[in-house]
Coordinates of C-alpha atoms in Angstrom, one line a residue:
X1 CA 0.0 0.0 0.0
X2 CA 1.4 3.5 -0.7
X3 CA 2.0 5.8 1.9
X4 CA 1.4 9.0 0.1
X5 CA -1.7 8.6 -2.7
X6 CA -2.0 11.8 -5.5
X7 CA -5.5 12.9 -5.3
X8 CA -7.1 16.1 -6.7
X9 CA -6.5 18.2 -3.6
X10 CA -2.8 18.0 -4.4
X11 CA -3.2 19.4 -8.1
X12 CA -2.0 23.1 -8.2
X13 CA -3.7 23.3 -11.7
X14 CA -0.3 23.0 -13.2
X15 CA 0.0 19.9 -15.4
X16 CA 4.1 19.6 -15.6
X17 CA 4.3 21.0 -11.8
X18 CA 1.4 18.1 -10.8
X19 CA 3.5 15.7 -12.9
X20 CA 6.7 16.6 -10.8
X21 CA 4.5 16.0 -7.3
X22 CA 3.6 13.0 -8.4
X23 CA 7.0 11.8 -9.1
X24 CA 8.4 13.0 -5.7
X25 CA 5.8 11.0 -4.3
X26 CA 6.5 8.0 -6.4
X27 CA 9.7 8.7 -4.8
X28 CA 9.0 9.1 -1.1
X29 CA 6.3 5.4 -1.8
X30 CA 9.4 4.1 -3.6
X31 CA 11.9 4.7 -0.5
X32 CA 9.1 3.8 1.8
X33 CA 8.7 0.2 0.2
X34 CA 12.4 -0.2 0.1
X35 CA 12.3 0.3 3.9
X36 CA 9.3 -2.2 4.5
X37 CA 10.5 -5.1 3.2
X38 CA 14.5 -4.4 4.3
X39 CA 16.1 -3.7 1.2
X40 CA 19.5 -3.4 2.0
X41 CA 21.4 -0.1 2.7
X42 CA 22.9 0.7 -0.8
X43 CA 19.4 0.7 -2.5
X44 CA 17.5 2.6 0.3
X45 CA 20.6 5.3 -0.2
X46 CA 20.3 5.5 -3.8
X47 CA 16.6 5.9 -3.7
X48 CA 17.1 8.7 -1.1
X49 CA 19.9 9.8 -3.6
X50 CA 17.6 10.0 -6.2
X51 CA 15.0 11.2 -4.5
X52 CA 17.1 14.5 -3.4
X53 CA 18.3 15.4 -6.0
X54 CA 15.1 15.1 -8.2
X55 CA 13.6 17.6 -5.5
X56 CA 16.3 20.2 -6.3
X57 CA 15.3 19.8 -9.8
X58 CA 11.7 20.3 -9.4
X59 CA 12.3 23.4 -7.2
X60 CA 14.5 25.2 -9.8
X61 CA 11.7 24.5 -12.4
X62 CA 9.3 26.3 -9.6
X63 CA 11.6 29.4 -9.2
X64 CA 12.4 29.8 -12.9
X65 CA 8.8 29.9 -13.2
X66 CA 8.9 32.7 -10.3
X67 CA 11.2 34.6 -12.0
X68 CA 10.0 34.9 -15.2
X69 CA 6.6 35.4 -13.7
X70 CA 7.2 38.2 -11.0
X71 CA 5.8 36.0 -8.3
X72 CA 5.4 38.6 -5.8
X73 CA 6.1 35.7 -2.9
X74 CA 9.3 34.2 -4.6
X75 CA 11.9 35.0 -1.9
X76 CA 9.8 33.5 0.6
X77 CA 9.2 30.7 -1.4
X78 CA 12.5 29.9 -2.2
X79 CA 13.5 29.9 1.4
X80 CA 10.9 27.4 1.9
X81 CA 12.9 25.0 -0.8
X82 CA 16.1 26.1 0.9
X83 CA 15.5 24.6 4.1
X84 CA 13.7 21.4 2.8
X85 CA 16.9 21.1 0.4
X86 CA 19.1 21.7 3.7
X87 CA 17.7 19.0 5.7
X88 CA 17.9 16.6 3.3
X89 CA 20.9 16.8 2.6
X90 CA 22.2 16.6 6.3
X91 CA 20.4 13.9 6.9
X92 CA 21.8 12.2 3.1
X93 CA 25.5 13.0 4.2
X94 CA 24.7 10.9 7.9
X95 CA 23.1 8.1 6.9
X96 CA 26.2 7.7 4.3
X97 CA 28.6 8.4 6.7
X98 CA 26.5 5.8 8.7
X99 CA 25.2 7.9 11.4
X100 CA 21.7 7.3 10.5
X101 CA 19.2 5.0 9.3
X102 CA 16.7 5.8 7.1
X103 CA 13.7 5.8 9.4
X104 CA 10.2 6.3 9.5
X105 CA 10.5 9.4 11.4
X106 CA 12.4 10.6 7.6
X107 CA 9.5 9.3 5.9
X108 CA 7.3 10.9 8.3
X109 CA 8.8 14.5 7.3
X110 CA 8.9 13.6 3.6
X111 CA 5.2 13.1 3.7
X112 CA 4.3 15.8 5.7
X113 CA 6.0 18.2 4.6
X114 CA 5.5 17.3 0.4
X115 CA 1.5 17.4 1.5
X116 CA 1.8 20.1 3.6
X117 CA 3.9 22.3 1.1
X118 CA 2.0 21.7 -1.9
X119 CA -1.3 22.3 -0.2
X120 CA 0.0 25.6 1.5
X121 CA 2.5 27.2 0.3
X122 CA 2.5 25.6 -4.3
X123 CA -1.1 26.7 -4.2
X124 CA -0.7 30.1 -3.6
X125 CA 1.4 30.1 -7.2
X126 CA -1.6 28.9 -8.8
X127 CA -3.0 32.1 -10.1
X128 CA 0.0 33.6 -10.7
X129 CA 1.2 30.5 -13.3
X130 CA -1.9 30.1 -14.9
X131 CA -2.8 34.1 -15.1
X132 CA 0.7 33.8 -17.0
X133 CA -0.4 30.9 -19.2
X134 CA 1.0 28.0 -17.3
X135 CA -1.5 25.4 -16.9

């Protein structure tokens, strides 16, 4: 069973930008599962691996868009990515260094935070992107 299921109230009325959340949380289900069934440390890090820097990717697509749009919250915005991109990272550099395990209290913040952020802070671009011709 997935952890994280796409549903309408998670569109931003964006298709490539609701094709990126889905992807990411493809991603997080993918790392989940790896977890669940005890895959072993090499493939849980290269899903986390991939799942990092596939966020980055996805977050330079939303501030070009900013950019080239005038989104009047941008900076805020971007600061929002900042710190997401932050945290996984530390936590990416200790579970290699073997610090850390993944754990569900990762997939926890990964979840929350991806619903949370899309719900409450990508939908306030909405307008903005479509108002611009982005849909």
């Amino acid at each position: 069973m997935a952890l994280v299921s796409w549903d309408d109230q998670l569109s931003v009325n964006v298709e490539e930008i609701d094709n990126q959340h889905k992807q990411l949380i493809s991603m997080i289900n993918e790392l989940h599962k790896a977890m669940s069934v005890g895959k072993s440390k090499e493939a849980m890090g290269q899903t986390l691996s991939a799942l990092a820097n596939y966020t980055v990717t996805h977050f330079a697509y939303e501030e070009k868009r900013f950019d080239q749009f005038g989104y009047l919250s941008a900076a805020t915005h971007k600061f929002e990515h900042k710190k997401f991109v932050d945290k996984v990272s530390e936590f990416k550099k200790r579970f290699d260094e073997g610090q850390a395990m993944l754990s569900n209290e990762l997939i926890g913040f990964l979840k929350d935070w991806l619903i949370s952020h899309i719900q409450g802070v990508d939908k306030k671009y909405t307008q903005c992107f479509n108002d611009n011709g982005l849909k």
